[in-house]
Coordinates of C-alpha atoms in Angstrom, one line a residue:
Chain A
M22 CA 18.4 39.2 21.6
N23 CA 19.9 35.7 20.6
S24 CA 16.8 33.8 21.8
L25 CA 14.5 36.2 20.0
N26 CA 16.4 35.4 16.7
L27 CA 16.4 31.8 17.3
N28 CA 12.6 31.8 18.0
R29 CA 12.1 33.6 14.7
F30 CA 14.0 31.1 12.7
T31 CA 12.8 28.0 14.6
P32 CA 9.8 27.1 12.4
Y33 CA 12.0 27.4 9.2
M34 CA 14.7 25.3 10.8
F35 CA 12.2 22.6 11.7
L36 CA 10.8 22.6 8.3
A37 CA 13.9 22.8 6.3
P38 CA 14.8 19.2 6.2
A39 CA 11.4 18.1 5.1
G40 CA 11.2 20.8 2.5
I41 CA 14.7 20.0 1.0
V42 CA 14.0 16.3 0.7
L43 CA 10.6 16.8 -0.8
T44 CA 12.0 19.3 -3.3
I45 CA 14.9 17.2 -4.5
A46 CA 13.4 13.8 -4.4
L47 CA 9.6 14.4 -5.2
L48 CA 8.7 17.9 -6.7
Y49 CA 11.9 18.1 -9.0
P50 CA 11.5 14.5 -10.4
I51 CA 7.8 15.2 -11.1
G52 CA 8.7 18.5 -12.8
Y53 CA 11.5 16.5 -14.7
M54 CA 9.0 14.1 -15.9
V55 CA 6.8 16.7 -17.5
Y56 CA 9.7 18.0 -19.3
A57 CA 11.1 14.6 -20.3
S58 CA 7.7 13.7 -21.8
F59 CA 8.4 16.3 -24.8
L60 CA 11.6 14.4 -25.5
N61 CA 12.8 11.4 -27.7
W62 CA 14.8 10.1 -24.9
N63 CA 16.5 6.6 -24.4
P64 CA 18.2 5.3 -21.1
S65 CA 21.6 5.4 -22.6
Q66 CA 21.5 9.2 -23.6
L67 CA 22.0 12.1 -21.2
I68 CA 18.8 14.1 -21.2
S69 CA 20.5 17.1 -22.5
E70 CA 21.4 15.0 -25.5
A71 CA 17.8 14.0 -26.2
E72 CA 15.9 15.4 -29.0
W73 CA 12.8 17.8 -28.4
V74 CA 9.9 16.4 -30.1
G75 CA 7.0 18.6 -28.7
L76 CA 3.8 16.9 -28.4
R77 CA 4.7 14.0 -30.5
N78 CA 5.0 11.5 -27.7
Y79 CA 1.5 12.4 -26.7
T80 CA -0.2 12.3 -30.2
N81 CA 1.6 9.0 -30.7
L82 CA 0.1 7.5 -27.6
L83 CA -3.6 8.6 -28.4
A84 CA -3.0 6.7 -31.8
D85 CA -1.5 3.7 -30.2
A86 CA -3.8 0.9 -30.1
A87 CA -1.8 -1.0 -27.3
F88 CA -2.0 2.1 -25.2
I89 CA -5.6 2.6 -25.7
E90 CA -6.1 -1.0 -24.7
S91 CA -4.1 -0.9 -21.5
F92 CA -6.0 2.4 -20.6
F93 CA -9.2 0.5 -21.0
V94 CA -7.9 -2.6 -18.9
T95 CA -7.0 -0.2 -16.2
L96 CA -10.3 1.4 -16.2
K97 CA -12.1 -2.1 -16.3
F98 CA -9.8 -3.3 -13.4
A99 CA -10.3 -0.2 -11.3
F100 CA -14.0 0.1 -11.4
C101 CA -14.5 -3.7 -11.1
V102 CA -12.4 -4.0 -8.2
V103 CA -13.7 -0.9 -6.4
I104 CA -17.4 -1.9 -6.9
L105 CA -16.9 -5.5 -5.8
E106 CA -14.9 -4.4 -2.7
M107 CA -17.5 -1.6 -1.9
L108 CA -20.4 -4.0 -2.1
V109 CA -18.8 -6.9 -0.3
G110 CA -17.0 -4.7 2.5
V111 CA -20.0 -2.5 3.4
G112 CA -22.2 -5.6 3.4
L113 CA -19.9 -7.4 5.9
A114 CA -19.6 -4.3 7.8
L115 CA -23.4 -4.2 8.2
L116 CA -23.6 -7.8 9.1
L117 CA -20.8 -7.9 11.6
D118 CA -21.7 -4.6 13.4
R119 CA -22.5 -6.2 16.6
N120 CA -21.0 -6.2 20.0
I121 CA -19.1 -9.5 19.9
R122 CA -16.1 -10.5 21.8
G123 CA -13.0 -10.8 19.8
M124 CA -13.8 -8.2 17.2
S125 CA -10.3 -6.6 17.6
V126 CA -8.8 -10.2 16.8
L127 CA -11.0 -10.5 13.9
R128 CA -10.0 -6.9 12.5
T129 CA -6.2 -7.7 13.0
I130 CA -6.7 -10.8 11.0
F131 CA -8.5 -9.0 8.3
I132 CA -5.5 -6.4 8.0
L133 CA -3.0 -9.0 7.4
P134 CA -3.5 -9.3 3.6
M135 CA -3.1 -5.5 3.3
M136 CA 0.2 -5.4 5.1
I137 CA 2.0 -8.1 3.3
A138 CA 4.2 -7.2 0.3
P139 CA 2.2 -7.1 -2.9
I140 CA 5.0 -9.2 -4.3
V141 CA 4.2 -11.9 -2.0
V142 CA 0.5 -11.7 -2.5
G143 CA 1.1 -12.0 -6.1
L144 CA 3.4 -15.1 -5.3
M145 CA 0.5 -16.7 -3.3
W146 CA -2.0 -16.3 -5.8
R147 CA 0.0 -17.3 -8.7
Y148 CA 0.8 -20.6 -6.9
M149 CA -2.9 -21.0 -6.1
Y150 CA -3.9 -20.4 -9.7
H151 CA -1.2 -22.9 -10.9
P152 CA -2.5 -25.2 -13.7
T153 CA -1.4 -28.5 -12.1
V154 CA -0.2 -27.8 -8.4
G155 CA -2.6 -25.0 -7.5
V156 CA -5.2 -25.4 -5.0
F157 CA -8.1 -24.1 -7.2
N158 CA -7.5 -26.6 -10.0
R159 CA -6.7 -29.4 -7.7
T160 CA -10.0 -28.9 -6.0
L161 CA -12.0 -28.6 -9.3
K162 CA -10.6 -31.9 -10.4
D163 CA -11.2 -33.6 -7.2
W164 CA -15.0 -32.5 -7.6
G165 CA -14.9 -33.8 -11.1
F166 CA -14.9 -30.4 -12.8
E167 CA -12.7 -29.1 -15.9
A168 CA -9.8 -27.3 -14.8
I169 CA -10.0 -23.5 -15.5
P170 CA -7.2 -21.6 -17.3
W171 CA -6.9 -18.9 -14.7
L172 CA -3.8 -17.2 -15.8
S173 CA -3.5 -18.3 -19.5
D174 CA -6.7 -17.2 -20.8
S175 CA -7.1 -13.7 -21.5
T176 CA -10.8 -13.4 -20.0
W177 CA -9.9 -15.3 -16.8
S178 CA -6.7 -13.7 -16.3
L179 CA -8.5 -10.3 -15.8
I180 CA -11.1 -12.0 -13.4
S181 CA -8.2 -13.8 -11.6
I182 CA -6.3 -10.7 -10.9
I183 CA -9.4 -9.0 -9.8
I184 CA -10.3 -11.9 -7.5
A185 CA -6.8 -11.4 -5.8
D186 CA -7.2 -7.7 -5.5
V187 CA -10.6 -8.2 -3.9
W188 CA -9.1 -10.7 -1.4
Q189 CA -6.2 -8.1 -0.6
W190 CA -8.2 -4.8 -0.2
T191 CA -11.8 -5.7 0.8
P192 CA -10.8 -5.6 4.6
F193 CA -9.7 -1.9 3.9
I194 CA -13.4 -0.9 3.0
F195 CA -14.6 -3.2 5.7
I196 CA -12.7 -1.6 8.5
L197 CA -13.4 1.8 7.4
S198 CA -17.2 1.4 7.1
L199 CA -17.2 -0.5 10.4
A200 CA -15.7 2.4 12.1
A201 CA -18.0 4.6 10.4
L202 CA -21.1 2.6 11.5
Q203 CA -19.9 2.4 15.1
S204 CA -19.6 6.0 15.3
L205 CA -23.1 6.8 14.1
P206 CA -25.5 8.5 16.7
K207 CA -27.0 5.9 18.8
S208 CA -30.2 7.9 19.5
V209 CA -31.2 8.0 15.9
L210 CA -31.0 4.2 15.6
E211 CA -32.8 3.9 18.9
A212 CA -35.6 6.0 17.7
A213 CA -35.9 4.4 14.4
R214 CA -36.2 1.0 16.3
I215 CA -38.9 2.5 18.7
D216 CA -40.8 3.7 15.5
G217 CA -40.8 0.2 14.3
A218 CA -38.3 0.2 11.5
S219 CA -37.4 -3.1 10.3
A220 CA -33.5 -4.2 10.0
W221 CA -33.7 -3.5 6.4
Q222 CA -35.4 -0.3 6.6
Q223 CA -32.8 0.9 9.2
V224 CA -29.9 -0.2 6.9
V225 CA -31.5 1.4 3.7
S226 CA -32.8 4.7 5.2
I227 CA -30.6 5.6 8.2
K228 CA -27.3 3.7 8.3
I229 CA -26.2 3.8 4.7
P230 CA -27.3 7.8 4.1
L231 CA -25.6 8.5 7.6
M232 CA -22.4 6.7 6.4
M233 CA -22.3 8.3 2.8
P234 CA -19.6 10.8 3.5
V235 CA -17.1 8.3 4.8
L236 CA -18.3 5.8 2.1
I237 CA -17.5 8.3 -0.8
V238 CA -14.1 9.0 0.5
T239 CA -13.4 5.5 0.9
L240 CA -14.5 4.8 -2.5
L241 CA -12.3 7.6 -3.9
L242 CA -9.3 6.5 -1.9
R243 CA -9.6 3.0 -3.0
L244 CA -10.2 4.0 -6.6
I245 CA -7.0 6.1 -6.5
D246 CA -5.1 3.1 -5.2
A247 CA -6.5 0.7 -7.7
F248 CA -4.8 2.7 -10.5
K249 CA -1.5 2.1 -8.5
V250 CA -1.6 -1.6 -8.4
L251 CA 1.4 -3.0 -10.1
E252 CA 3.4 -5.7 -8.3
V253 CA 0.6 -8.2 -7.7
I254 CA -0.2 -8.1 -11.4
L255 CA 3.5 -8.2 -12.4
V256 CA 3.9 -11.3 -10.6
M257 CA 0.9 -13.1 -11.5
T258 CA 0.7 -12.6 -15.2
N259 CA 3.2 -9.8 -16.2
G260 CA 0.4 -8.3 -18.2
G261 CA -0.3 -11.2 -20.2
P262 CA -1.5 -13.3 -21.9
G263 CA -1.4 -10.6 -24.8
L264 CA -2.4 -7.4 -23.3
S265 CA -5.3 -8.7 -21.2
T266 CA -4.0 -7.7 -17.8
E267 CA -1.5 -4.9 -18.9
I268 CA -2.4 -2.0 -16.7
L269 CA -1.0 1.4 -17.1
A270 CA 1.4 1.2 -14.3
L271 CA 2.8 -2.1 -15.9
R272 CA 2.7 -0.5 -19.3
I273 CA 4.9 2.5 -18.1
S274 CA 7.4 0.2 -16.6
R275 CA 7.7 -1.9 -19.5
T276 CA 8.0 1.2 -22.0
A277 CA 10.7 2.4 -19.8
S278 CA 12.8 -0.8 -19.3
E279 CA 11.9 -3.0 -22.2
F280 CA 11.2 -0.6 -25.0
R281 CA 13.8 2.0 -23.7
E282 CA 11.6 4.9 -24.6
L283 CA 11.8 7.1 -21.6
G284 CA 10.0 10.0 -23.2
V285 CA 7.0 8.0 -24.1
A286 CA 6.8 6.4 -20.6
A287 CA 7.0 9.9 -19.1
A288 CA 4.1 11.1 -21.3
M289 CA 2.2 7.9 -20.1
S290 CA 3.0 8.9 -16.6
N291 CA 1.8 12.2 -17.2
L292 CA -1.6 11.1 -18.4
L293 CA -2.0 8.7 -15.5
L294 CA -1.2 11.6 -13.1
I295 CA -3.6 13.9 -14.5
L296 CA -6.2 11.3 -14.3
L297 CA -5.4 10.7 -10.7
L298 CA -5.2 14.5 -10.1
V299 CA -8.9 14.8 -11.2
L300 CA -9.9 12.1 -8.9
T301 CA -8.0 13.6 -5.9
L302 CA -9.4 17.1 -6.5
G303 CA -12.9 15.7 -6.7
M304 CA -12.4 14.0 -3.3
F305 CA -11.1 17.2 -1.9
L306 CA -13.8 19.3 -3.0
Y307 CA -16.6 16.8 -1.9
N308 CA -14.8 16.9 1.6
K309 CA -14.9 20.7 1.4
I310 CA -18.6 20.8 0.4
V311 CA -19.6 18.4 3.2
E312 CA -17.7 20.4 5.7
T313 CA -19.4 23.7 4.7
K314 CA -22.7 22.1 4.8
K315 CA -22.2 20.8 8.3
A316 CA -20.8 24.2 9.5
K317 CA -24.0 25.8 8.1
L318 CA -26.1 23.4 9.7
R319 CA -24.3 23.8 13.1
A320 CA -24.8 27.5 12.6
A321 CA -28.5 27.3 11.9
V322 CA -29.1 25.2 15.0
E323 CA -27.3 27.5 17.2
E324 CA -29.2 30.4 16.0
G325 CA -32.5 28.7 16.4
Chain B
M198 CA -34.8 -8.5 19.8
N199 CA -32.6 -10.5 22.0
I200 CA -34.2 -13.7 21.0
A201 CA -33.9 -12.9 17.4
E202 CA -30.1 -12.2 17.6
K203 CA -29.5 -15.4 19.4
R204 CA -31.4 -17.4 16.7
Q205 CA -29.0 -16.0 14.0
S206 CA -25.9 -16.9 15.9
P207 CA -24.8 -20.1 14.4
A208 CA -25.0 -18.7 10.8
F209 CA -23.3 -15.7 12.1
Y210 CA -20.5 -17.7 13.5
V211 CA -20.1 -19.7 10.5
L212 CA -19.9 -16.6 8.3
I213 CA -17.0 -15.3 10.7
I214 CA -15.2 -18.7 10.4
V215 CA -15.6 -18.5 6.5
L216 CA -14.0 -15.1 6.6
I217 CA -11.1 -15.9 8.8
I218 CA -10.3 -18.9 6.7
M219 CA -10.5 -16.8 3.5
S220 CA -8.3 -14.0 4.7
I221 CA -5.5 -16.2 6.2
G222 CA -5.8 -19.4 3.9
P223 CA -3.5 -18.2 1.1
I224 CA -1.0 -17.2 3.9
L225 CA -1.1 -20.6 5.6
L226 CA -0.9 -22.2 2.3
M227 CA 2.2 -20.2 1.6
L228 CA 3.7 -21.3 5.1
T229 CA 2.9 -25.0 4.5
T230 CA 4.3 -25.0 0.8
S231 CA 7.6 -23.5 2.3
L232 CA 7.8 -26.4 4.7
K233 CA 7.6 -29.0 1.9
L234 CA 9.9 -30.6 -0.2
N235 CA 9.5 -30.1 -4.1
V236 CA 8.7 -33.6 -4.5
E237 CA 5.6 -33.3 -2.2
I238 CA 4.5 -29.9 -3.9
M239 CA 4.5 -31.4 -7.3
S240 CA 3.0 -34.7 -6.4
D241 CA -0.5 -35.4 -7.6
T242 CA -2.0 -36.2 -4.1
S243 CA -2.4 -33.2 -2.0
S244 CA -2.3 -34.0 1.5
L245 CA -2.5 -31.9 4.5
L246 CA -0.3 -34.3 6.5
F247 CA 3.4 -34.1 5.6
M248 CA 6.6 -34.0 7.4
P249 CA 7.7 -30.5 7.8
T250 CA 11.1 -29.5 6.7
F251 CA 13.3 -26.5 7.0
D252 CA 15.4 -27.3 3.8
N253 CA 13.9 -24.6 1.9
Y254 CA 14.7 -21.9 4.6
E255 CA 18.3 -23.5 4.8
T256 CA 18.6 -23.1 1.1
V257 CA 17.6 -19.4 1.3
L258 CA 19.7 -18.6 4.2
C259 CA 22.7 -20.9 3.5
N260 CA 25.4 -18.4 3.6
V261 CA 24.6 -17.1 7.0
L262 CA 23.8 -20.3 8.7
W263 CA 26.5 -21.4 11.2
Y264 CA 26.5 -24.8 9.8
E265 CA 26.4 -26.2 6.1
P266 CA 23.1 -27.8 5.1
D267 CA 23.9 -31.2 3.4
H268 CA 21.2 -30.7 0.8
V269 CA 22.5 -27.5 -0.5
D270 CA 24.8 -28.3 -3.4
Y271 CA 25.5 -24.7 -4.4
C272 CA 24.9 -21.9 -2.0
D273 CA 23.4 -18.8 -3.7
P274 CA 24.1 -15.9 -1.5
S275 CA 21.6 -13.3 -3.2
F276 CA 18.8 -14.2 -0.9
A277 CA 20.3 -13.6 2.4
R278 CA 22.2 -10.8 1.2
S279 CA 19.0 -9.2 -0.1
L280 CA 17.3 -9.8 3.3
G281 CA 19.9 -7.8 5.0
N282 CA 19.7 -5.0 2.5
S283 CA 15.9 -4.9 2.9
L284 CA 16.4 -4.7 6.6
F285 CA 19.0 -1.9 6.4
I286 CA 17.1 0.2 3.9
G287 CA 13.9 -0.3 5.8
L288 CA 15.1 0.8 9.1
V289 CA 17.3 3.8 8.2
S290 CA 14.5 5.2 5.8
T291 CA 11.9 4.7 8.6
L292 CA 14.3 6.5 11.3
I293 CA 15.1 9.5 8.8
T294 CA 11.4 9.9 7.8
L295 CA 10.3 9.9 11.5
V296 CA 12.9 12.5 12.5
I297 CA 12.4 14.7 9.6
G298 CA 8.5 14.3 9.5
C299 CA 8.1 15.0 13.3
M300 CA 10.0 18.1 13.3
A301 CA 8.0 19.5 10.1
A302 CA 4.8 18.4 11.7
Y303 CA 5.7 20.2 14.9
S304 CA 6.5 23.4 13.3
L305 CA 3.4 23.3 11.2
V306 CA 1.3 22.8 14.0
R307 CA 2.9 25.2 16.6
F308 CA 4.0 28.1 14.4
R309 CA 1.0 27.8 12.1
F310 CA 2.2 29.8 9.0
M311 CA 0.5 27.5 6.7
G312 CA -3.3 26.3 6.8
R313 CA -3.9 22.8 7.8
G314 CA -5.9 22.6 4.6
T315 CA -3.0 23.3 2.5
V316 CA -1.0 20.5 4.1
S317 CA -3.7 17.9 3.9
L318 CA -4.2 18.9 0.2
T319 CA -0.6 18.4 -0.5
T320 CA -0.5 15.1 1.4
L321 CA -3.7 13.8 -0.7
M322 CA -1.9 14.9 -3.9
M323 CA 1.4 13.1 -2.7
R324 CA -0.5 10.1 -1.9
M325 CA -2.1 9.8 -5.4
V326 CA 1.5 9.7 -7.2
P327 CA 2.1 6.0 -8.0
P328 CA 5.5 4.8 -7.9
A329 CA 5.2 4.1 -11.5
V330 CA 5.1 7.6 -12.4
L331 CA 8.2 8.3 -10.7
L332 CA 10.1 5.6 -12.3
V333 CA 11.3 7.5 -15.4
P334 CA 12.4 10.6 -13.5
V335 CA 13.9 9.0 -10.6
F336 CA 15.9 6.7 -12.7
G337 CA 17.0 9.7 -14.9
I338 CA 18.0 12.1 -12.2
W339 CA 19.5 9.6 -9.9
T340 CA 21.7 8.2 -12.5
F341 CA 22.7 11.2 -14.5
Q342 CA 22.6 14.0 -12.0
Y343 CA 22.8 12.7 -8.5
G344 CA 25.1 9.9 -9.2
L345 CA 23.1 7.8 -6.7
D346 CA 22.2 4.7 -8.8
G347 CA 22.9 1.4 -6.9
T348 CA 23.6 3.1 -3.7
Y349 CA 21.7 2.7 -0.4
T350 CA 21.6 6.6 0.0
G351 CA 19.7 6.9 -3.3
I352 CA 16.8 4.5 -2.6
I353 CA 16.6 5.6 1.0
L354 CA 16.1 9.2 -0.2
V355 CA 13.3 8.1 -2.5
Y356 CA 11.6 6.1 0.2
V357 CA 11.9 9.2 2.7
A358 CA 10.4 11.5 0.1
M359 CA 7.6 9.0 -0.7
N360 CA 6.6 8.5 3.0
L361 CA 7.1 12.2 4.3
P362 CA 3.7 13.7 3.3
F363 CA 1.7 11.0 5.0
V364 CA 4.0 11.0 8.1
I365 CA 3.8 14.6 8.6
W366 CA 0.1 14.5 8.2
I367 CA -0.5 11.8 10.8
L368 CA 1.9 13.2 13.2
Q369 CA 0.2 16.4 12.8
S370 CA -3.2 15.0 14.0
F371 CA -1.3 13.8 17.1
I372 CA 0.8 16.9 17.8
V373 CA -2.7 19.1 17.8
Q374 CA -3.7 17.1 20.8
V375 CA -0.5 17.9 22.9
P376 CA -1.6 20.5 25.6
I377 CA 0.4 23.6 24.8
Q378 CA 0.5 24.3 28.7
L379 CA 2.8 21.4 28.9
E380 CA 5.3 23.1 26.5
E381 CA 5.0 26.7 28.2
A382 CA 5.9 25.1 31.6
A383 CA 8.9 23.7 30.0
K384 CA 9.8 27.0 28.4
M385 CA 9.4 28.7 31.7
D386 CA 12.0 26.1 33.3
G387 CA 14.4 27.5 30.6
A388 CA 14.3 24.7 27.9
N389 CA 15.1 25.7 24.4
P390 CA 12.9 24.8 21.5
L391 CA 14.9 21.6 20.6
Q392 CA 14.8 20.7 24.2
I393 CA 11.0 21.0 24.3
F394 CA 10.7 19.2 21.2
F395 CA 12.9 16.1 22.1
L396 CA 12.1 15.7 25.7
V397 CA 8.3 17.1 26.0
V398 CA 6.6 16.7 22.7
L399 CA 8.1 13.3 21.4
P400 CA 7.2 11.1 24.4
V401 CA 3.6 12.3 24.2
I402 CA 2.9 11.3 20.7
K403 CA 4.4 7.8 20.9
P404 CA 1.4 6.1 19.5
G405 CA 1.4 8.5 16.3
L406 CA 5.2 7.8 16.1
A407 CA 4.6 4.0 16.0
A408 CA 1.6 4.2 13.3
A409 CA 4.0 6.2 11.1
A410 CA 7.0 3.9 11.7
I411 CA 4.9 0.9 10.7
F412 CA 3.7 2.5 7.4
T413 CA 6.9 3.9 6.6
F414 CA 8.8 0.7 7.0
R415 CA 6.0 -1.3 5.2
V416 CA 6.6 0.9 2.2
A417 CA 10.3 0.5 2.1
W418 CA 10.1 -3.0 2.8
N419 CA 7.6 -4.0 0.2
E420 CA 8.4 -1.6 -2.6
F421 CA 9.5 -3.3 -5.8
L422 CA 9.6 -1.0 -8.9
L423 CA 11.7 1.8 -7.9
A424 CA 14.2 -0.6 -6.1
N425 CA 14.4 -2.8 -9.2
A426 CA 15.2 0.5 -11.3
L427 CA 17.8 1.9 -8.9
L428 CA 19.8 -1.0 -7.2
N429 CA 22.3 -3.2 -8.5
R430 CA 23.3 -6.8 -7.5
D431 CA 25.0 -6.1 -4.3
T432 CA 22.1 -3.6 -2.9
R433 CA 19.1 -5.3 -4.2
T434 CA 16.2 -5.8 -1.7
V435 CA 14.1 -9.1 -1.4
P436 CA 11.1 -8.0 -3.5
V437 CA 13.6 -7.6 -6.5
T438 CA 15.3 -10.9 -5.9
I439 CA 12.0 -12.7 -5.7
V440 CA 10.8 -11.3 -9.0
N441 CA 14.2 -12.0 -10.7
S442 CA 14.0 -15.5 -9.6
L443 CA 10.7 -16.1 -11.1
T444 CA 10.7 -17.8 -14.4
E445 CA 8.1 -18.6 -16.8
Y446 CA 8.4 -22.3 -16.2
D447 CA 10.2 -24.5 -13.8
I448 CA 9.9 -22.3 -10.5
D449 CA 11.4 -23.6 -7.4
W450 CA 8.2 -23.2 -5.5
G451 CA 9.4 -24.2 -2.0
V452 CA 12.4 -21.8 -2.2
I453 CA 10.3 -18.9 -3.4
M454 CA 7.6 -19.5 -0.9
A455 CA 10.2 -19.7 1.9
T456 CA 11.6 -16.3 0.6
G457 CA 8.2 -14.9 0.4
M458 CA 7.4 -16.1 4.0
L459 CA 10.5 -14.5 5.2
L460 CA 9.4 -11.3 3.6
A461 CA 6.0 -11.5 5.2
V462 CA 7.1 -12.2 8.7
P463 CA 8.0 -8.7 9.7
P464 CA 4.7 -7.2 8.5
I465 CA 2.7 -10.1 10.1
I466 CA 4.6 -9.6 13.6
F467 CA 3.8 -5.7 13.2
T468 CA 0.2 -6.5 12.6
F469 CA -0.2 -8.5 15.6
V470 CA 1.8 -6.2 17.9
A471 CA 0.2 -2.9 16.8
S472 CA -3.0 -3.6 15.1
K473 CA -4.6 -0.8 16.9
Q474 CA -2.0 2.0 15.5
I475 CA -2.4 0.3 12.2
I476 CA -6.2 0.8 12.0
T477 CA -5.5 4.4 13.2
G478 CA -3.2 5.3 10.5
M479 CA -5.6 3.6 8.0
T480 CA -8.9 5.2 8.9
A481 CA -7.3 8.5 9.6
G482 CA -7.1 9.2 5.9
A483 CA -10.9 8.6 5.3
V484 CA -12.7 9.6 8.4
K485 CA -11.0 12.7 9.2
G486 CA -10.4 13.7 5.6

């Protein structure tokens, strides 16, 4: 009797700690944020003292030129890094997809930039971009070129943070697309070779289409992560000069800590969350569609 | 075909070498800078030849060294203290996340009262939540309702919650592969569910645990934004200390780079020891959906 009872409650017992932690430290805060986005609330007030302002935070945001600018900076940053990283990462994977010794060492070296703290990555790049002691400007001067205002010019600063992000995250795309390449069915490639397809034809009409499902998921994963980048930019430029590199995540943190407008920051967080939600659901739906297609295909093959 | 491949070889190896230099160059630059005196860093002639010195590391770690370095006039204890804080917070939150996550993953797989689809959708949704979005609510709730601001408990709770979805999800994919016969045999021998879990299942899924542990520790070790909002002077972690010591002008590059290097060392060690597990964890997200 006792053991039967135990068995019935075991699953819940095992799940309970995780459920409790997720509820009090993740779900509740997110719900709280949605509520706070309708308040005029500053950090020295209790939330119960904050004034209810309805949708005012949202309407103010949509009319706020600084917010709109930082929204577009975020979009520009995210799309630039994702496109560059996809091109370079997939290109490198196609080039390096051979059986060479030491491939695992190479992969190990490539994941280093991703493992290191974003704060440290920002630090390294800020040092390299330094106007006088940085390695880039020193080299440029040694070769007789003009020094470039990497972080102090509004056009260059966006390019600079894009370069740093490409350095850090291209290996992610590279490793994923290499894994996808190496799991392609050998027989198809063999058949293409026998039919006399050139290396370029193999890439364009066989490898890329077969890799497509993985590539699209990779792209969406990276796009979602690109909206979360914060520390690297915080250390390198802190959003400046002007608003040229102030991405949304940074703007949220500044609105909360410098301008002390928690309600507005919550409204911004909400908008960012909705944007990411759309992307995530898109990815999930895409996965589902691909899976059903595959299942249908399999069923068709089995029947025939 | 073979001949063609051989002919490409030199260019191919040059490409590989360039890539290696590009990916570890900045890290090596940080290392060499941390071993230089500020006079050398600021001098106009950049040279690869210099006398390495541990002065910067001594400055950072001055209050935990067993001797007193001569060149340190004023010992700032904040670096060493934050290093200790980071280590403590990282290890404890990793341990808690693994225990809780393991139990949850196990029950989700074995007792299947929720579809795998639901779990992976939830994981994906949680993965997408940026720390910046949690900033306002976590600050508000932790300060005014839980009274956990400035405490280790508070920040550990945040990190556990942030990592749990990913850990549950990755462990699930490992637990699915444990043969059910193994557990049935243990049950026949009279083991209760807890014994089965700890003595039979856990040892089998060690690689998954390693991957989950590394990712969890990395998040706790590297995170800045929430640590900055929640922690006070005594409980601060290294990323917060680094950002606070960055000023617009007159940065002490040598000392900052030494701190950055100390922060980067544990992830670098993990990478070399367990690159296979890391790649498993990384690719699992995309390849298996």
